[in-house]
């Protein structure tokens, strides 16, 4: 037995040793680059040598991105995910970094099929031939956490599920241990960053690492991913533009996931889209609208919508009202927006569409994005000035703006731009990633893409929804007031009857005052009921007859005056 156990012990020792080496390599890389950044960006400016930092910044960033690229490809695991996240942050990271890292996903080497077969058979409980009629040995895609192979179900299973062509997603062997080593290293780096005031004032680095850790662990639980896909499909069951692959639950485990094969045109492949007669500009608008609906309406959103995870499926002949559908895959990384946060995001979007600087700053404060020390008045002035000069412009139009305009803006709001009074709240990491990827995909589909073309119609719909909710709230209040108004006279009448019959003896004037207060309450509630009814009528009528609607709104104030006067007395 000892002889049989010996290879296992050696294997465990080798795994532990490689894990320690991996951990040390990540820590050395992070520590060295943080030290370089500290020297150039903090020490040299204090010595009056800021010009050296500025002159070398582009070269240093490019060198960092190149070295991280090598590290990520060599180590794989979560380092690929970190690189992909940095490559998607076109909004905050310079092109020297994002351009170098954007191809990481396509450079992940495939695992030999023998290892994939061994893991899949161990998970499913038998040889692959028992569960599938055929399995392609060459993977369709290889990612940092797993890889995908095409397969076909046996005829009986195909008849039962309605599917014949499927794909099998299998985890990379040993990926769970690699993920834990990488997370331990990232926690160490997050702890370092928490002691850097410039970072700690704007983000809770350890909390962000834990958010990333939770997402990573969920990504390697394929049953969790399958449940996510079904919830996503339910959210868009009423939208024929969106498609989700079906799950073959009988052939799925925590490390093996079998799905309907929905491979089609990658969303960013404009040449194939045009060859299929599909307008990439229309795809950009629909894709943005669908992503906005996830983030601002359903609150359950795809947090990894890069071009490899979204297909455009052309219609198979006449029939559907649209010539193509958006097909989403890979639901391992999903985000959720709580109702309170979603409400703040909706108001932020509406304020942005209305070019309302004050409303935007108020929404950012509600969402926790502003630092407590932020000068909101100066921020409102800066945002309003931004809207006045650059509002409504897309990225392509901004490239054509005279650089002097940007310099003048920087000169006017230089102190504000240097302090950057913003912070990254918890649970926003995935949201920012989704927004950034959405913007990047849309820009690749249409070089002249203007985000406002997507924001404004969606914000208009949100406004219509908010007005509908207002009418419903008024109706609810009116019903409650009406119910109270109907019940109070009976209570007052019963009280008076008992007084007439001598069943209630009044020994103090306090009860008389209570009866008078009840009578006044009945009158007041009746007036409120009339006010609510006129307000509801005005809201409903105003959509078709603005003049009559305004008259009803004004008339609603008349019964409210005695109530307000009584309240002051």
Coordinates of N, CA and C in Angstrom, one line a residue, residues 67 100 119 121 130 156 168 172 187 189 198-199 223 247 263 321 328 381 399 425 474 513-514:
X67 N 5.5 42.9 -19.8 CA 5.9 41.9 -18.8 C 4.8 41.1 -18.2
X100 N -1.9 46.1 -25.3 CA -0.9 45.0 -25.1 C -1.6 43.8 -24.6
X119 N -10.8 13.8 -16.9 CA -11.6 14.6 -15.9 C -13.1 14.4 -16.2
X121 N -14.7 12.0 -17.7 CA -15.2 10.7 -17.4 C -15.3 10.5 -15.9
X130 N -20.3 6.4 -23.6 CA -21.6 6.1 -23.1 C -22.5 7.3 -23.1
X156 N -31.3 8.6 -28.9 CA -32.4 8.7 -27.8 C -32.3 9.9 -27.0
X168 N -19.3 20.6 -25.0 CA -19.0 20.1 -23.7 C -17.9 21.1 -23.1
X172 N -10.2 23.0 -16.7 CA -8.8 22.6 -16.7 C -8.5 21.8 -15.5
X187 N -4.7 38.8 -2.5 CA -5.0 39.3 -1.2 C -3.8 40.0 -0.6
X189 N -1.4 41.5 -2.3 CA -1.2 42.8 -3.0 C -2.3 43.8 -2.6
X198 N -3.5 57.1 -1.6 CA -4.1 57.5 -2.9 C -5.1 56.4 -3.3
X199 N -4.8 55.1 -3.0 CA -5.7 54.0 -3.4 C -6.8 53.8 -2.4
X223 N -22.5 24.1 -12.4 CA -23.9 24.0 -12.0 C -24.5 25.4 -11.7
X247 N -29.5 24.0 -21.6 CA -28.6 23.2 -20.7 C -29.1 21.7 -20.8
X263 N -23.0 28.1 -31.7 CA -21.9 28.8 -32.4 C -22.4 29.5 -33.6
X321 N -39.5 38.2 -37.0 CA -39.7 39.6 -37.3 C -38.3 40.3 -37.5
X328 N -26.2 35.0 -26.3 CA -25.2 35.1 -25.2 C -24.8 33.7 -24.7
X381 N -20.6 72.2 -11.3 CA -20.1 73.2 -12.3 C -19.3 72.5 -13.4
X399 N -12.6 62.8 -30.7 CA -11.3 62.8 -31.3 C -11.0 64.0 -32.2
X425 N -17.2 51.9 -5.0 CA -17.9 51.2 -4.0 C -17.8 49.7 -4.2
X474 N -50.0 57.1 -6.6 CA -51.1 58.0 -6.3 C -52.4 57.2 -6.1
X513 N -62.5 66.7 22.8 CA -61.5 67.2 21.8 C -61.1 66.1 20.8
X514 N -61.1 64.8 21.3 CA -60.8 63.7 20.4 C -61.9 63.5 19.4

